[in-house]
Amino acid sequence: MEVIIKARLEKLNGVSGTDDHFELSAVRVIVGTESRTSQNMVQISGDGVKGKHAELIHEGEFWRFHPLEGAESWVNDKPVAARDIRLKDRDVLAFGNRTQRYRFCLHSTESRSLPNGNEGKLYRETVSASTLFGSVAPLGYFDLKDNCGTGLQMTYSGDQLTFEGILVGSGQKQLIVEVCHPAQEIEDSSGGRRTKPEIRRDKPISLFVNPDPRALWKEIEPADGLPFRTPHTLALRVEAKDHLIIAASRRGRSHAHDGTFREDDVKVVHDSSSGWSVMIVSDGAGSAKYSRQGSRLVCETAGRTILPALVAVEADGSFEKNCERYFNNDRAESLRSLQSALYRTLAPAAKTAQRAIAEEAGRIEGASENDFAATVLLTIVRRYAFGTFVATFGIGDGGVGIYCDGSDDGNAHETIVLNVPDGGAYAGQTRFITSRDVWVSGDEILRRIRFDIVGRFTAVLSMTDGVSDPKFQTDDNFRDSSYWSGLWEELRTEIDFNGEKPEQQLLEWLNFWSRGNHDDRTLAILMPR
Amino acid sequence: MRRLPVYLVLDTSGSMTGEPIEQVKNGVQMLVSALRQDPYALETAYLSVIGFGNSATQLVPLTELSAFQPPGLSASGTTAFGEALQLVAERASQEVTKSSASVKGDWKPMVFIMTDGQPTDDWKKALGRFRQEKWGIVVGCAVDSADTAVLAEVCGEAVVRLNSADSGAIAAFFKWVSASISTGSQKVETSHNDVGGLSELPPPPPEIDVVGL
């Protein structure tokens, strides 16, 4: 029988790396085979050190250590001169020669710890009793005398103990396992034989059960008297002749936990006479103290000013003609004209919102524009007979895409991404509507305007990073249609778009669980019907 | 998910024998228990422990808080501070995910270095390697008479001193480290920015003096 000591090996010489952190498969304690008595041999097979080095005899709660002649060894970094050294748990012993030395930390008695578990989750771990208890005496049977209210049960086979069950409660638990060493015949010092009686011992085993992270998130109301109070949720629906727009916004768990307000906002508008629809989502910067008012001003101001501008640009019919030319790949003239029209409509709407923020900052003592920092994703949609025109103006995180689901007619899923987050891989470089460098030049503004015209499409989706981070993770994924189809599948499973209140179902869906992602979440969806 | 890696680099040289090393063990245990009650930290923080005496060893590789088990620590030997700097840099370069267009990398690591002595190896050479890695914040903690000038070269202004190695001071340090990790994991999640300087951490308790520059 071979028993591996639960010990940690460190290489003394040279720089440590991955190789010098491993459980000691190279070191074996061989019981009963190397000598007549039940002494245990420490045997090392590793580079530079080979062979038998010492005897380790387990005696109750400590180990007796006998280095073999010719083998250099150290205990707690002191060279070993004498035999018969008593080792305590956590003592460090070392073997080797001048160039190579292996050190072990002895975990003989304290290593009774099971891998951690998670509250409410199925736990199933199998451990060797010899490893767990550091005992090499013949083991008999085991009984879980106290599961400490964890709901665990224990079974065993030979020396393998299996702990299993759905974990109840959380925190540091101590289980008690009764270990029974059966009676055995042994040889005594005078050469006679005697019966060593059965020994029963209660062995404590520690187990840490992690609390359910969902239960740790608190729901705290913001303090009374704070300005710019914002409801924790918002759900909107606008029904147009040929399309439906729903939108929802929800305070993130992180804001609920800290008793702060939702900083996202959303606005959807439709003008039935001109046929234009507008979706605006805005994410107030976490570092800006009045950003909830910033995002509100973005949505309200841009939502109010964009429609008259669009109606004006549409008035002489040239916009529609240019859209049709562009759609039919006659792009020489149409591209410029459309860009110019968008520059004259989208940019001023956003700029008006920025001015509204500047004015608001001026009204509040000690406040600056940056205290209202917020992103903006302004999306305009117009359905024509030949196709649907979609344009966006974006500053900062979040994203907009036109998704075309292929599952019903066997085509591939397609996505046209109209806005990808600013700043890329480097955190902290997100732009806001209040950032000076956004407004420095016409080119800088034009860069933020994107448009496309599509024939068939499933939905236009605009979202803050509270949704795009958990659902797409990276910019590359945001351009990958498989992520969009995954998102759409989730949405259409949870939301009955033809039902009574799809916006409420969207609001519910926004409550999804995603580890490490607990920001405010806002999603606006426009779909044809 | 973007992880917040935390490296605890702990002096386990001979001078830590007895009460101090026991308090460090308790400190790590307490830190983990406290962080597990904090939903930000429980989901975001990943913890590694590196010990240094005669040599430096990663006692626990970068592990999520829920699976972390406090390591056994025993005090002996000299103070291989340089080797510890080298090791934490090497481990971080392997364990911490860097950002790219296709991968959202981890947050920059937080490092807490605790020592009670003078380095006994060539730590200046290792410092070069250490500086190659991108760190969020590196805090040095000098216990008792430890050399704060050495720590200042590694940690800049983020150097604190415990005026004694008694149980109260070491416990207070770990409590502060725990609060700092909580603050850090909350910060990365709410502001989407890395942890920066000492000023972003909670104010240290009375047992801890900020040495500064």
XYZ file of C-alpha atoms in Angstrom:
742
model
C 0.000 0.000 0.000
C 1.270 3.410 -0.922
C 0.123 6.563 0.761
C 1.037 9.950 -0.562
C 1.775 12.470 2.141
C -0.160 15.617 1.653
C 2.765 17.967 1.494
C 4.017 20.880 -0.503
C 7.308 20.782 -2.346
C 9.488 23.783 -2.896
C 12.658 23.902 -4.905
C 15.264 25.853 -2.987
C 17.757 26.656 -5.711
C 17.046 28.773 -8.704
C 13.994 30.776 -9.486
C 10.680 29.260 -8.652
C 8.201 28.653 -11.390
C 5.177 26.550 -12.089
C 7.073 23.301 -11.740
C 7.852 23.714 -8.102
C 4.282 23.890 -6.990
C 2.799 20.453 -7.179
C 1.386 17.885 -4.886
C 4.026 15.409 -4.110
C 3.532 12.567 -6.465
C 7.292 12.114 -6.449
C 7.436 11.430 -2.750
C 5.991 8.279 -1.391
C 5.541 6.899 2.019
C 5.638 3.182 1.601
C 3.991 1.311 4.377
C 5.122 -2.017 5.615
C 6.965 -3.221 2.555
C 10.440 -1.802 3.005
C 11.064 -3.085 6.486
C 9.724 -5.599 8.903
C 7.965 -3.139 11.117
C 5.358 -0.739 9.827
C 7.853 2.031 9.264
C 7.317 4.469 6.458
C 9.973 5.307 3.962
C 10.324 8.689 2.380
C 11.454 8.098 -1.115
C 12.194 10.846 -3.578
C 12.467 10.535 -7.267
C 13.270 13.845 -8.842
C 16.123 15.542 -10.630
C 19.318 15.278 -8.663
C 17.781 13.553 -5.680
C 16.903 9.919 -5.758
C 16.348 7.082 -3.416
C 15.349 6.504 0.154
C 16.028 9.326 2.526
C 14.264 8.828 5.774
C 11.763 6.963 7.789
C 8.653 8.739 8.897
C 6.585 7.052 11.522
C 3.179 8.344 12.259
C 2.449 8.392 15.943
C -0.935 9.837 16.727
C -0.770 13.538 16.191
C 2.907 13.761 15.273
C 5.508 12.087 13.111
C 8.816 10.565 14.183
C 11.593 11.275 11.720
C 14.710 9.100 11.199
C 17.031 10.296 8.461
C 18.939 7.441 6.819
C 22.702 7.406 6.966
C 24.403 9.186 4.099
C 21.376 11.236 3.226
C 21.602 14.896 4.035
C 18.492 16.261 5.587
C 17.291 19.357 7.321
C 14.431 20.121 9.656
C 13.238 23.697 9.611
C 16.407 24.571 7.723
C 18.748 23.175 10.373
C 20.929 20.233 9.361
C 19.788 17.058 11.063
C 22.416 15.458 13.236
C 20.498 13.146 15.524
C 17.986 10.443 14.789
C 14.567 10.280 16.300
C 13.309 13.775 15.703
C 9.744 14.573 16.454
C 8.001 16.506 13.683
C 4.999 18.636 14.255
C 2.471 19.537 11.719
C 3.726 22.250 9.352
C 7.360 21.541 10.109
C 9.590 21.850 7.092
C 11.884 19.002 6.231
C 14.393 18.951 3.433
C 16.495 16.348 1.637
C 19.179 16.612 -0.931
C 22.777 17.466 -1.562
C 24.865 20.590 -2.032
C 23.272 21.608 -5.308
C 19.730 20.473 -4.971
C 17.445 20.466 -2.025
C 13.765 19.594 -1.782
C 11.681 20.945 1.031
C 8.414 19.685 2.310
C 5.890 21.199 4.567
C 4.302 18.456 6.584
C 0.550 18.556 6.681
C -0.063 15.652 8.932
C -2.821 16.733 11.230
C -4.294 20.012 10.071
C -5.026 19.135 6.506
C -8.570 18.065 7.181
C -10.227 20.415 4.855
C -12.606 19.561 2.052
C -12.778 21.620 -1.141
C -15.130 24.572 -0.692
C -18.784 24.260 -1.586
C -21.514 26.627 -2.693
C -24.785 27.219 -0.887
C -27.776 25.679 -2.613
C -25.603 23.780 -5.085
C -24.952 20.058 -5.401
C -21.723 19.110 -3.658
C -19.891 15.919 -4.468
C -16.302 15.325 -3.448
C -14.369 12.144 -2.971
C -11.248 12.224 -0.835
C -8.862 9.646 0.457
C -9.191 9.190 4.212
C -5.435 8.738 4.518
C -4.856 12.052 2.789
C -7.505 13.776 4.797
C -6.417 12.471 8.183
C -2.727 11.974 7.453
C -3.088 8.547 8.984
C -1.446 5.437 7.655
C -2.716 2.932 10.178
C -5.126 0.439 8.642
C -8.472 2.140 8.393
C -11.682 0.347 9.095
C -14.947 2.090 8.696
C -16.251 5.624 8.784
C -19.382 7.320 9.939
C -20.439 10.934 9.417
C -21.553 11.654 12.980
C -22.328 15.328 12.451
C -22.859 17.056 9.125
C -23.144 20.439 10.856
C -26.508 21.098 9.225
C -24.998 21.172 5.744
C -27.315 18.519 4.352
C -24.317 16.396 3.316
C -24.232 12.623 3.479
C -21.162 10.464 3.409
C -20.486 7.102 1.851
C -17.188 5.250 1.681
C -15.508 2.587 -0.273
C -12.229 1.317 1.113
C -10.321 4.438 2.015
C -12.327 6.720 -0.299
C -14.873 8.955 1.397
C -17.554 10.625 -0.708
C -19.434 13.637 0.624
C -22.563 14.478 -1.287
C -25.677 16.605 -1.028
C -27.290 19.928 -1.792
C -25.560 22.358 0.554
C -27.710 24.172 3.081
C -26.535 27.378 4.750
C -23.148 29.012 4.347
C -19.956 29.815 6.217
C -17.270 27.754 7.924
C -18.599 24.317 8.861
C -17.082 21.527 10.880
C -18.119 18.001 10.059
C -17.345 15.157 12.428
C -16.346 11.815 10.988
C -15.886 8.841 13.251
C -12.944 6.760 12.137
C -12.728 3.231 13.404
C -9.492 1.286 13.323
C -10.460 -2.341 13.795
C -8.802 -4.605 16.303
C -5.682 -6.305 14.981
C -3.072 -8.843 15.896
C 0.369 -7.345 16.343
C 3.801 -8.559 17.327
C 4.970 -7.151 20.626
C 8.559 -6.350 21.638
C 9.178 -9.757 23.213
C 8.200 -11.536 20.036
C 4.782 -12.645 21.270
C 1.517 -11.673 19.698
C -1.241 -9.620 21.181
C -4.479 -8.063 20.060
C -4.535 -4.312 19.685
C -8.120 -3.309 20.479
C -10.406 -1.422 18.197
C -9.865 2.352 18.249
C -12.607 4.853 17.460
C -11.827 8.498 17.013
C -13.925 11.511 16.081
C -12.126 13.522 13.434
C -13.211 17.045 12.635
C -13.167 18.091 8.987
C -13.609 21.670 7.936
C -15.676 22.725 4.982
C -16.299 26.227 3.784
C -19.633 26.861 2.106
C -19.777 30.030 0.015
C -22.947 32.041 0.363
C -25.169 32.266 -2.703
C -23.915 35.482 -4.331
C -27.481 36.404 -5.278
C -28.413 36.569 -1.614
C -25.524 38.933 -0.877
C -26.771 41.686 -3.168
C -28.855 44.041 -1.072
C -31.698 46.205 -2.286
C -31.213 49.628 -0.709
C -33.241 52.764 -1.329
C -31.240 55.927 -2.045
C -31.130 58.408 0.845
C -33.968 60.916 1.214
C -33.203 64.385 0.026
C -30.895 63.438 -2.835
C -31.612 65.509 -5.944
C -32.617 64.140 -9.361
C -34.578 61.176 -8.032
C -35.020 58.456 -10.611
C -37.369 55.458 -10.572
C -35.519 52.143 -10.464
C -37.236 50.815 -13.561
C -38.738 52.169 -16.736
C -40.667 50.335 -19.455
C -41.887 51.981 -22.672
C -43.893 50.920 -25.698
C -44.723 52.794 -28.878
C -46.884 51.224 -31.553
C -46.497 52.512 -35.088
C -48.426 51.469 -38.173
C -45.767 49.114 -39.449
C -43.505 48.584 -36.457
C -43.351 48.226 -32.705
C -40.824 49.811 -30.341
C -40.343 48.582 -26.800
C -37.709 49.689 -24.334
C -36.837 49.012 -20.715
C -34.282 50.232 -18.241
C -33.468 48.734 -14.867
C -31.285 49.788 -11.922
C -28.288 47.459 -11.669
C -27.662 45.285 -8.609
C -24.501 47.266 -7.893
C -26.505 50.475 -7.608
C -29.212 48.740 -5.569
C -26.530 47.338 -3.232
C -25.016 50.782 -2.701
C -28.332 52.604 -2.421
C -27.732 54.767 -5.474
C -30.009 55.638 -8.375
C -30.285 54.153 -11.838
C -28.033 56.186 -14.129
C -29.205 54.757 -17.465
C -32.092 56.337 -19.294
C -34.045 55.624 -22.457
C -36.529 57.407 -24.679
C -38.511 56.177 -27.685
C -40.507 58.475 -29.966
C -42.552 57.981 -33.103
C -44.033 60.637 -35.357
C -46.962 59.134 -37.229
C -47.261 61.936 -39.782
C -43.651 61.716 -40.994
C -43.125 58.067 -40.154
C -39.856 58.675 -38.267
C -39.014 56.695 -35.145
C -36.306 57.570 -32.641
C -34.646 55.505 -29.903
C -32.218 57.134 -27.477
C -30.312 55.255 -24.788
C -27.874 56.921 -22.451
C -25.624 55.621 -19.691
C -24.641 58.067 -16.980
C -20.978 57.776 -15.993
C -20.486 55.913 -12.719
C -17.878 58.421 -11.613
C -20.109 61.479 -12.196
C -22.348 62.360 -9.263
C -25.310 63.726 -11.255
C -24.949 61.467 -14.264
C -28.545 60.250 -13.814
C -29.634 63.770 -14.666
C -27.121 63.847 -17.514
C -28.635 60.755 -19.136
C -32.143 62.104 -18.580
C -31.246 65.412 -20.254
C -29.683 63.526 -23.169
C -32.842 61.484 -23.733
C -35.300 64.309 -23.213
C -33.474 67.018 -25.134
C -32.363 64.920 -28.069
C -35.783 63.256 -28.202
C -37.487 66.641 -28.386
C -35.214 68.258 -30.968
C -34.563 65.404 -33.366
C -38.102 64.965 -34.724
C -38.643 68.492 -36.102
C -35.206 68.285 -37.733
C -36.065 64.979 -39.382
C -39.433 66.237 -40.572
C -37.655 69.243 -42.120
C -35.055 67.154 -43.898
C -37.740 64.862 -45.290
C -39.911 67.734 -46.515
C -38.809 68.060 -50.159
C -38.694 64.304 -50.780
C -34.999 64.303 -51.703
C -34.031 62.308 -48.627
C -36.240 59.384 -49.606
C -34.958 59.510 -53.213
C -31.363 59.423 -52.009
C -32.161 56.506 -49.716
C -33.631 54.580 -52.617
C -30.617 55.351 -54.842
C -28.274 54.263 -52.087
C -30.263 51.084 -51.516
C -30.048 50.317 -55.244
C -26.267 50.736 -55.129
C -26.297 54.086 -56.908
C -24.059 55.606 -54.268
C -21.953 58.237 -56.018
C -24.213 61.155 -55.094
C -26.555 59.633 -52.555
C -23.915 58.803 -49.954
C -22.752 62.410 -49.641
C -26.268 63.783 -49.572
C -27.382 61.363 -46.876
C -24.277 61.989 -44.784
C -24.830 65.676 -45.069
C -28.492 65.368 -44.058
C -27.559 63.217 -41.058
C -24.811 65.643 -40.053
C -27.396 68.444 -40.070
C -29.924 66.495 -37.984
C -28.233 64.038 -35.629
C -25.262 66.147 -34.560
C -27.337 69.227 -33.597
C -29.744 67.058 -31.571
C -26.818 65.670 -29.563
C -25.191 69.076 -29.325
C -28.415 70.554 -27.960
C -28.396 67.865 -25.286
C -24.815 68.747 -24.394
C -25.829 72.417 -24.085
C -28.752 71.485 -21.864
C -26.258 69.708 -19.579
C -23.964 72.738 -19.545
C -26.918 74.948 -18.556
C -28.011 72.545 -15.833
C -24.463 72.474 -14.452
C -24.527 76.272 -14.392
C -27.668 76.244 -12.260
C -26.174 74.040 -9.559
C -23.638 75.533 -7.252
C -20.269 73.842 -7.341
C -21.273 71.509 -10.162
C -19.440 71.156 -13.435
C -20.511 69.690 -16.747
C -18.476 66.574 -16.007
C -20.714 65.825 -13.031
C -23.411 65.055 -15.631
C -21.264 62.903 -17.930
C -23.318 60.417 -19.930
C -23.054 58.432 -23.130
C -25.501 58.811 -25.988
C -26.771 56.359 -28.572
C -29.210 58.120 -30.849
C -30.918 55.863 -33.400
C -33.362 57.009 -36.077
C -35.456 54.669 -38.195
C -37.692 55.281 -41.209
C -39.470 52.521 -43.092
C -39.909 53.040 -46.819
C -41.556 50.785 -49.382
C -38.152 49.661 -50.703
C -36.459 49.161 -47.354
C -35.756 50.489 -43.889
C -33.319 53.307 -43.209
C -31.436 53.184 -39.887
C -28.880 55.738 -38.706
C -27.053 56.239 -35.426
C -24.987 58.845 -33.678
C -23.011 57.492 -30.740
C -20.674 58.741 -28.060
C -19.292 56.215 -25.585
C -20.102 52.634 -24.597
C -23.031 50.497 -25.625
C -24.019 49.431 -29.094
C -26.589 49.391 -31.859
C -27.163 46.702 -34.455
C -29.657 45.669 -37.095
C -30.299 41.978 -36.664
C -31.721 39.698 -39.324
C -32.658 36.265 -38.049
C -32.265 33.486 -40.586
C -33.655 30.584 -38.585
C -37.176 30.685 -40.030
C -36.150 30.581 -43.679
C -32.920 28.641 -43.288
C -30.638 31.574 -44.062
C -27.617 32.615 -42.060
C -28.122 35.147 -39.270
C -26.869 38.563 -40.239
C -26.066 41.627 -38.222
C -25.170 45.117 -39.294
C -23.390 46.799 -36.425
C -23.930 50.529 -36.431
C -22.229 51.527 -33.250
C -19.376 49.885 -31.393
C -18.121 51.179 -28.080
C -15.625 54.015 -27.939
C -12.261 53.522 -26.364
C -11.634 49.871 -27.249
C -9.596 47.647 -24.992
C -8.320 50.332 -22.686
C -10.628 50.931 -19.795
C -11.173 54.493 -18.730
C -11.079 55.985 -22.191
C -14.808 56.015 -22.725
C -16.049 59.287 -24.190
C -19.117 61.107 -22.944
C -21.362 63.714 -24.433
C -19.574 66.182 -22.164
C -16.088 65.259 -23.457
C -14.477 68.244 -25.189
C -12.651 66.188 -27.828
C -15.923 64.825 -29.209
C -16.897 68.221 -30.562
C -13.548 69.519 -31.843
C -14.081 68.984 -35.576
C -16.605 68.104 -38.240
C -14.665 64.947 -39.043
C -14.769 63.836 -35.414
C -18.546 64.296 -35.418
C -19.029 62.672 -38.825
C -17.062 59.650 -37.622
C -19.804 59.007 -35.057
C -22.570 58.869 -37.645
C -23.363 55.523 -39.265
C -26.272 54.457 -41.397
C -27.528 51.615 -43.534
C -30.599 50.658 -45.488
C -31.895 47.109 -45.227
C -34.623 45.173 -46.975
C -35.702 42.462 -44.595
C -34.735 42.676 -40.909
C -35.828 41.188 -37.614
C -35.079 44.012 -35.189
C -32.985 47.070 -34.482
C -31.507 46.833 -30.994
C -29.864 49.620 -29.025
C -28.327 48.870 -25.634
C -26.124 50.259 -22.884
C -23.017 48.353 -21.814
C -25.014 46.863 -18.924
C -26.503 44.585 -21.588
C -23.692 44.456 -24.167
C -20.967 43.544 -21.631
C -22.660 40.373 -20.329
C -24.109 39.355 -23.700
C -21.150 40.112 -25.990
C -18.109 40.647 -23.676
C -15.875 42.029 -26.424
C -16.011 44.287 -29.471
C -15.170 41.349 -31.723
C -18.116 39.383 -30.389
C -20.319 42.412 -30.946
C -19.627 42.018 -34.668
C -20.301 38.268 -34.540
C -23.831 37.287 -35.606
C -23.812 34.131 -33.504
C -23.865 36.312 -30.373
C -26.737 38.326 -31.795
C -28.722 35.223 -32.607
C -28.113 33.946 -29.075
C -29.420 37.196 -27.662
C -32.417 37.188 -29.965
C -33.258 33.608 -29.052
C -33.297 34.591 -25.368
C -35.449 37.616 -26.033
C -38.062 35.889 -28.123
C -38.300 33.052 -25.625
C -39.018 35.470 -22.789
C -41.032 38.119 -24.589
C -44.339 37.792 -26.426
C -43.957 40.718 -28.812
C -47.588 40.429 -29.850
C -48.761 40.216 -26.245
C -50.318 42.814 -23.989
C -47.225 44.231 -22.337
C -44.030 43.085 -24.029
C -42.140 46.019 -22.497
C -42.830 44.610 -19.014
C -41.488 41.233 -20.101
C -38.408 42.994 -21.454
C -37.985 44.714 -18.099
C -38.195 41.326 -16.376
C -35.684 39.820 -18.777
C -33.211 42.607 -17.943
C -32.957 41.080 -14.478
C -30.905 38.143 -15.870
C -28.033 36.826 -13.817
C -24.488 37.217 -15.107
C -21.536 36.910 -12.800
C -19.610 40.149 -12.393
C -22.117 42.092 -14.493
C -24.474 44.105 -12.322
C -24.557 47.478 -13.999
C -27.754 49.320 -14.963
C -29.264 47.699 -18.040
C -31.158 49.342 -20.839
C -32.384 47.868 -24.112
C -34.568 49.362 -26.838
C -35.961 47.160 -29.613
C -37.654 48.198 -32.829
C -39.246 45.459 -34.911
C -41.377 45.449 -38.039
C -44.899 44.097 -38.011
C -15.784 38.208 -16.897
C -12.976 40.570 -15.963
C -11.268 39.321 -12.841
C -9.550 41.472 -10.243
C -6.322 39.583 -9.434
C -4.901 40.099 -5.954
C -1.424 38.947 -4.956
C -0.539 38.689 -1.274
C 3.253 38.542 -1.003
C 4.119 37.554 2.542
C 7.400 37.408 4.413
C 7.842 33.944 5.930
C 11.463 34.383 7.002
C 12.735 33.134 10.337
C 12.100 36.424 12.078
C 8.367 35.926 11.572
C 8.461 32.759 13.704
C 5.915 32.404 16.451
C 3.172 34.915 17.070
C 3.699 36.975 13.868
C 3.346 34.056 11.428
C 0.319 32.766 13.343
C -1.240 36.205 13.049
C -0.513 36.298 9.332
C -2.274 32.946 8.980
C -5.248 34.246 10.934
C -5.138 37.416 8.873
C -5.409 35.546 5.578
C -8.246 33.445 6.991
C -10.094 36.524 8.214
C -9.543 38.373 4.950
C -11.054 35.553 2.957
C -14.054 35.215 5.287
C -14.769 38.936 5.084
C -14.439 39.119 1.310
C -16.789 36.206 0.839
C -19.549 38.287 2.383
C -19.013 41.023 -0.183
C -20.815 40.267 -3.453
C -18.444 42.420 -5.522
C -15.356 40.667 -4.182
C -16.904 37.192 -4.208
C -17.604 37.471 -7.920
C -14.625 39.509 -9.062
C -11.595 39.058 -6.802
C -9.093 36.263 -7.413
C -6.462 35.628 -4.796
C -2.906 34.280 -4.838
C -0.486 33.913 -1.946
C 3.279 34.036 -2.376
C 5.534 33.366 0.593
C 9.205 34.253 0.802
C 11.889 33.010 3.209
C 14.986 31.290 1.878
C 13.187 31.282 -1.435
C 9.912 32.504 -2.833
C 7.042 30.130 -3.509
C 3.576 30.605 -4.830
C 1.643 28.862 -2.079
C -1.721 29.379 -3.758
C -2.009 30.071 -7.485
C -4.476 32.739 -8.553
C -7.759 31.246 -7.335
C -11.291 32.511 -7.255
C -12.377 33.517 -3.801
C -15.032 30.832 -3.559
C -12.509 28.034 -4.114
C -9.637 29.576 -2.127
C -8.217 27.614 0.812
C -5.796 29.422 3.129
C -2.308 27.952 2.790
C -0.163 26.614 5.595
C 2.542 29.129 6.429
C 5.708 28.379 8.333
C 8.423 30.871 9.144
C 12.060 30.030 8.512
C 15.178 31.139 6.702
C 16.344 34.388 5.172
C 14.457 37.101 3.281
C 14.439 36.374 -0.460
C 12.581 39.590 -1.243
C 14.003 39.890 -4.759
C 12.974 36.368 -5.598
C 9.463 37.228 -4.425
C 9.333 40.276 -6.727
C 10.547 38.155 -9.611
C 8.033 35.409 -8.851
C 4.990 37.656 -8.509
C 5.881 39.273 -11.852
C 6.284 35.905 -13.543
C 3.091 34.510 -12.074
C 1.101 37.614 -12.997
C 2.377 37.537 -16.564
C 1.078 33.961 -16.833
C -2.079 34.182 -14.768
C -3.491 37.594 -15.620
C -5.353 37.786 -18.929
C -4.432 40.732 -21.110
C -7.059 42.615 -23.080
C -7.344 42.268 -26.822
C -10.099 42.841 -29.381
C -11.309 39.282 -28.917
C -10.703 38.902 -25.182
C -11.707 41.221 -22.414
C -8.728 40.990 -20.118
C -8.522 41.117 -16.348
C -8.235 44.273 -14.313
C -4.728 45.269 -13.335
C -3.662 43.295 -10.250
C -3.522 44.609 -6.715
C -0.361 43.553 -4.869
C 0.153 43.649 -1.114
C 3.706 42.987 0.069
C 4.348 42.438 3.782
C 7.877 42.149 5.160
C 9.609 42.494 8.510
C 13.226 42.570 7.409
C 15.946 43.561 5.005
C 16.189 41.715 1.712
C 19.028 39.193 1.754
C 19.188 38.765 -2.016
C 19.780 40.921 -5.099
C 16.366 42.551 -5.103
C 17.317 45.467 -7.373
C 17.788 43.157 -10.319
C 14.363 41.617 -9.688
C 12.799 45.069 -9.454
C 13.442 45.551 -13.177
C 11.441 42.439 -13.971
C 8.712 43.434 -11.518
C 8.302 46.802 -13.235
C 7.730 45.157 -16.606
C 4.271 44.070 -15.453
C 1.319 46.413 -15.317
C 0.018 46.695 -11.753
C -3.097 48.423 -10.520
C -1.690 49.221 -7.108
C 1.278 47.843 -5.175
C 1.116 48.362 -1.421
C 4.131 47.695 0.787
C 3.731 46.985 4.472
C 6.785 47.229 6.711
C 6.387 45.316 9.954
C 8.347 46.728 12.879
C 11.853 47.704 11.816
C 11.618 46.625 8.176
C 13.307 48.819 5.584
C 10.714 51.227 4.168
C 13.235 52.659 1.676
C 13.307 49.301 -0.137
C 9.508 49.122 -0.165
C 9.268 52.697 -1.416
C 11.342 51.764 -4.463
C 8.873 48.995 -5.228
C 5.615 50.614 -4.168
C 6.190 54.350 -4.532
C 4.097 56.265 -2.041
C 1.939 53.284 -1.137
C 4.064 52.199 1.819
C 2.619 51.674 5.271
C 4.229 50.646 8.522
C 2.985 48.510 11.393
C 4.615 49.759 14.530
C 4.629 46.377 16.095
C 4.262 42.800 14.987
C 1.698 42.102 17.669
C -1.560 40.440 16.912
C -3.583 43.642 16.880
C -1.431 45.375 14.291
C -1.226 42.433 11.901
C -4.961 41.814 12.217
C -5.611 45.496 11.511
C -3.436 45.297 8.411
C -5.314 42.331 6.993
C -8.625 43.965 7.794
C -7.497 47.006 5.840
C -6.279 44.840 2.937
C -9.662 43.136 2.914
C -11.468 46.493 2.857
C -9.126 47.630 0.071
C -9.935 44.566 -2.038
C -13.649 45.212 -1.447
C -13.227 48.811 -2.547
C -11.175 47.720 -5.542
C -13.668 45.113 -6.725
C -16.499 47.589 -6.303
C -14.592 50.255 -8.168
C -13.790 48.131 -11.195
C -17.375 46.999 -11.435
C -19.071 50.357 -11.044
C -16.636 52.715 -12.757
C -15.092 50.268 -15.252
C -11.679 51.633 -14.353
C -8.593 50.009 -12.870
C -7.631 50.560 -9.259
C -5.154 53.413 -9.143
C -3.411 54.900 -6.133
C -3.413 54.663 -2.366
C -5.900 57.526 -2.223
C -8.555 55.234 -3.723
C -8.234 52.747 -0.876
C -10.037 53.125 2.444
C -8.096 55.156 5.047
C -5.816 52.861 7.075
C -6.705 52.285 10.757
C -4.637 53.866 13.591
C -2.375 50.804 13.869
C -1.076 51.551 10.369
C 1.067 54.600 9.542
C 1.302 55.782 5.987
C 5.011 56.270 5.352
C 4.644 57.946 1.985
C 7.620 59.214 0.076
